PDB file of C-alpha atoms in Angstrom:
ATOM      1  CA  MET A   1     -82.078  35.862 -22.430  1.00  0.00           C
ATOM      2  CA  ALA A   2     -84.135  33.958 -25.081  1.00  0.00           C
ATOM      3  CA  GLU A   3     -83.158  34.989 -28.235  1.00  0.00           C
ATOM      4  CA  LYS A   4     -85.737  36.100 -30.504  1.00  0.00           C
ATOM      5  CA  PRO A   5     -86.669  34.798 -33.382  1.00  0.00           C
ATOM      6  CA  GLN A   6     -84.938  36.450 -37.262  1.00  0.00           C
ATOM      7  CA  THR A   7     -86.842  37.334 -39.780  1.00  0.00           C
ATOM      8  CA  THR A   8     -86.208  38.339 -43.077  1.00  0.00           C
ATOM      9  CA  GLU A   9     -87.465  40.970 -44.006  1.00  0.00           C
ATOM     10  CA  ILE A  10     -88.025  42.078 -48.423  1.00  0.00           C
ATOM     11  CA  SER A  11     -87.435  45.201 -48.992  1.00  0.00           C
ATOM     12  CA  TYR A  12     -88.530  47.090 -52.012  1.00  0.00           C
ATOM     13  CA  LEU A  13     -86.333  50.122 -53.380  1.00  0.00           C
ATOM     14  CA  PRO A  14     -87.724  53.194 -55.856  1.00  0.00           C
ATOM     15  CA  PRO A  15     -86.252  53.298 -58.882  1.00  0.00           C
ATOM     16  CA  SER A  16     -82.880  55.148 -59.235  1.00  0.00           C
ATOM     17  CA  ALA A  17     -82.824  58.439 -60.037  1.00  0.00           C
ATOM     18  CA  PRO A  18     -80.857  59.195 -62.926  1.00  0.00           C
ATOM     19  CA  PRO A  19     -77.063  60.491 -61.644  1.00  0.00           C
ATOM     20  CA  THR A  20     -76.341  63.670 -61.479  1.00  0.00           C
ATOM     21  CA  ASN A  21     -73.516  65.321 -60.932  1.00  0.00           C
ATOM     22  CA  HIS A  22     -74.714  69.098 -59.164  1.00  0.00           C
ATOM     23  CA  GLY A  23     -72.829  71.251 -61.837  1.00  0.00           C
ATOM     24  CA  HIS A  24     -69.896  69.992 -60.722  1.00  0.00           C
ATOM     25  CA  THR A  25     -68.473  69.838 -64.254  1.00  0.00           C
ATOM     26  CA  VAL A  26     -65.658  72.499 -65.714  1.00  0.00           C
ATOM     27  CA  ALA A  27     -67.554  74.503 -67.134  1.00  0.00           C
ATOM     28  CA  ALA A  28     -69.753  75.591 -63.523  1.00  0.00           C
ATOM     29  CA  TRP A  29     -66.513  75.672 -61.790  1.00  0.00           C
ATOM     30  CA  PHE A  30     -64.579  77.775 -64.901  1.00  0.00           C
ATOM     31  CA  THR A  31     -67.724  80.348 -64.836  1.00  0.00           C
ATOM     32  CA  MET A  32     -67.744  80.526 -60.902  1.00  0.00           C
ATOM     33  CA  ILE A  33     -64.503  81.156 -60.606  1.00  0.00           C
ATOM     34  CA  GLY A  34     -64.168  83.575 -62.625  1.00  0.00           C
ATOM     35  CA  ILE A  35     -67.246  85.783 -61.568  1.00  0.00           C
ATOM     36  CA  ILE A  36     -65.456  85.226 -58.189  1.00  0.00           C
ATOM     37  CA  VAL A  37     -62.846  87.786 -59.372  1.00  0.00           C
ATOM     38  CA  GLY A  38     -65.206  89.880 -61.192  1.00  0.00           C
ATOM     39  CA  ALA A  39     -66.236  90.651 -58.347  1.00  0.00           C
ATOM     40  CA  ILE A  40     -63.951  90.816 -56.291  1.00  0.00           C
ATOM     41  CA  VAL A  41     -61.513  93.024 -58.674  1.00  0.00           C
ATOM     42  CA  ALA A  42     -64.974  95.161 -58.584  1.00  0.00           C
ATOM     43  CA  GLY A  43     -65.337  95.718 -54.864  1.00  0.00           C
ATOM     44  CA  VAL A  44     -62.075  96.138 -54.706  1.00  0.00           C
ATOM     45  CA  ALA A  45     -62.367  99.784 -57.331  1.00  0.00           C
ATOM     46  CA  VAL A  46     -66.081  99.836 -55.524  1.00  0.00           C
ATOM     47  CA  ALA A  47     -63.977 100.735 -52.095  1.00  0.00           C
ATOM     48  CA  LEU A  48     -60.823 102.578 -53.859  1.00  0.00           C
ATOM     49  CA  PRO A  49     -63.359 104.332 -55.449  1.00  0.00           C
ATOM     50  CA  LEU A  50     -62.076 103.642 -59.126  1.00  0.00           C
ATOM     51  CA  VAL A  51     -64.310 103.446 -61.788  1.00  0.00           C
ATOM     52  CA  TRP A  52     -62.572 102.149 -64.422  1.00  0.00           C
ATOM     53  CA  LEU A  53     -61.209  98.621 -62.479  1.00  0.00           C
ATOM     54  CA  PHE A  54     -65.375  98.366 -61.421  1.00  0.00           C
ATOM     55  CA  TRP A  55     -66.062  97.948 -65.318  1.00  0.00           C
ATOM     56  CA  VAL A  56     -62.930  96.464 -65.490  1.00  0.00           C
ATOM     57  CA  GLY A  57     -64.270  93.329 -63.187  1.00  0.00           C
ATOM     58  CA  MET A  58     -67.464  93.483 -64.339  1.00  0.00           C
ATOM     59  CA  GLY A  59     -65.626  92.478 -68.355  1.00  0.00           C
ATOM     60  CA  ILE A  60     -64.394  89.669 -65.933  1.00  0.00           C
ATOM     61  CA  VAL A  61     -67.989  88.276 -64.886  1.00  0.00           C
ATOM     62  CA  VAL A  62     -69.007  88.262 -68.338  1.00  0.00           C
ATOM     63  CA  LEU A  63     -65.898  87.013 -69.875  1.00  0.00           C
ATOM     64  CA  ALA A  64     -66.911  84.268 -67.577  1.00  0.00           C
ATOM     65  CA  LEU A  65     -70.298  83.317 -68.570  1.00  0.00           C
ATOM     66  CA  ILE A  66     -69.110  83.763 -72.430  1.00  0.00           C
ATOM     67  CA  GLY A  67     -66.654  81.658 -71.319  1.00  0.00           C
ATOM     68  CA  GLY A  68     -68.989  79.122 -69.379  1.00  0.00           C
ATOM     69  CA  ALA A  69     -71.788  79.249 -71.784  1.00  0.00           C
ATOM     70  CA  VAL A  70     -68.884  78.309 -74.704  1.00  0.00           C
ATOM     71  CA  LEU A  71     -67.587  75.226 -72.381  1.00  0.00           C
ATOM     72  CA  ARG A  72     -71.060  73.359 -71.813  1.00  0.00           C
ATOM     73  CA  ASN A  73     -71.704  73.813 -75.586  1.00  0.00           C
ATOM     74  CA  MET A  74     -68.788  72.134 -76.335  1.00  0.00           C
ATOM     75  CA  GLY A  75     -69.876  69.448 -73.610  1.00  0.00           C
ATOM     76  CA  TYR A  76     -68.048  69.436 -70.759  1.00  0.00           C
ATOM     77  CA  GLY A  77     -70.992  71.197 -68.248  1.00  0.00           C
ATOM     78  CA  GLN A  78     -74.011  69.822 -67.541  1.00  0.00           C
ATOM     79  CA  PRO A  79     -75.856  67.959 -69.694  1.00  0.00           C
ATOM     80  CA  LYS A  80     -78.803  69.766 -71.416  1.00  0.00           C
ATOM     81  CA  PRO A  81     -82.530  67.304 -70.805  1.00  0.00           C
ATOM     82  CA  GLY A  82     -82.740  65.138 -73.764  1.00  0.00           C
ATOM     83  CA  VAL A  83     -79.406  65.165 -75.235  1.00  0.00           C
ATOM     84  CA  THR A  84     -76.412  62.940 -75.212  1.00  0.00           C
ATOM     85  CA  PRO A  85     -73.643  63.640 -72.365  1.00  0.00           C
ATOM     86  CA  ARG A  86     -70.495  63.712 -74.061  1.00  0.00           C
ATOM     87  CA  THR A  87     -68.559  60.219 -73.304  1.00  0.00           C
ATOM     88  CA  SER A  88     -65.016  59.903 -72.693  1.00  0.00           C
ATOM     89  CA  THR A  89     -63.155  58.202 -75.615  1.00  0.00           C
ATOM     90  CA  GLN A  90     -59.678  56.977 -74.183  1.00  0.00           C
ATOM     91  CA  HIS A  91     -59.915  53.068 -72.936  1.00  0.00           C
TER      92      HIS A  91
END
């Protein structure tokens, strides 16, 4: 077989998008785990007809939402547009 001559093609890539973490942050994990735990507690309460336990589960969900917002404002969440993200000072 005859070999094909190799051609060199130049590829131009588009400018890269800024890096994102898709919500993989301390604030996001804290919030989602809290919501899941609260929903499980509330679901068990519905299955066992315990009204007080249902409201405990809803309280856990509310605390998780508040805690996630606090963590985001402390710099442990996805940065808001136009805000400089938290940087580490450790070497």
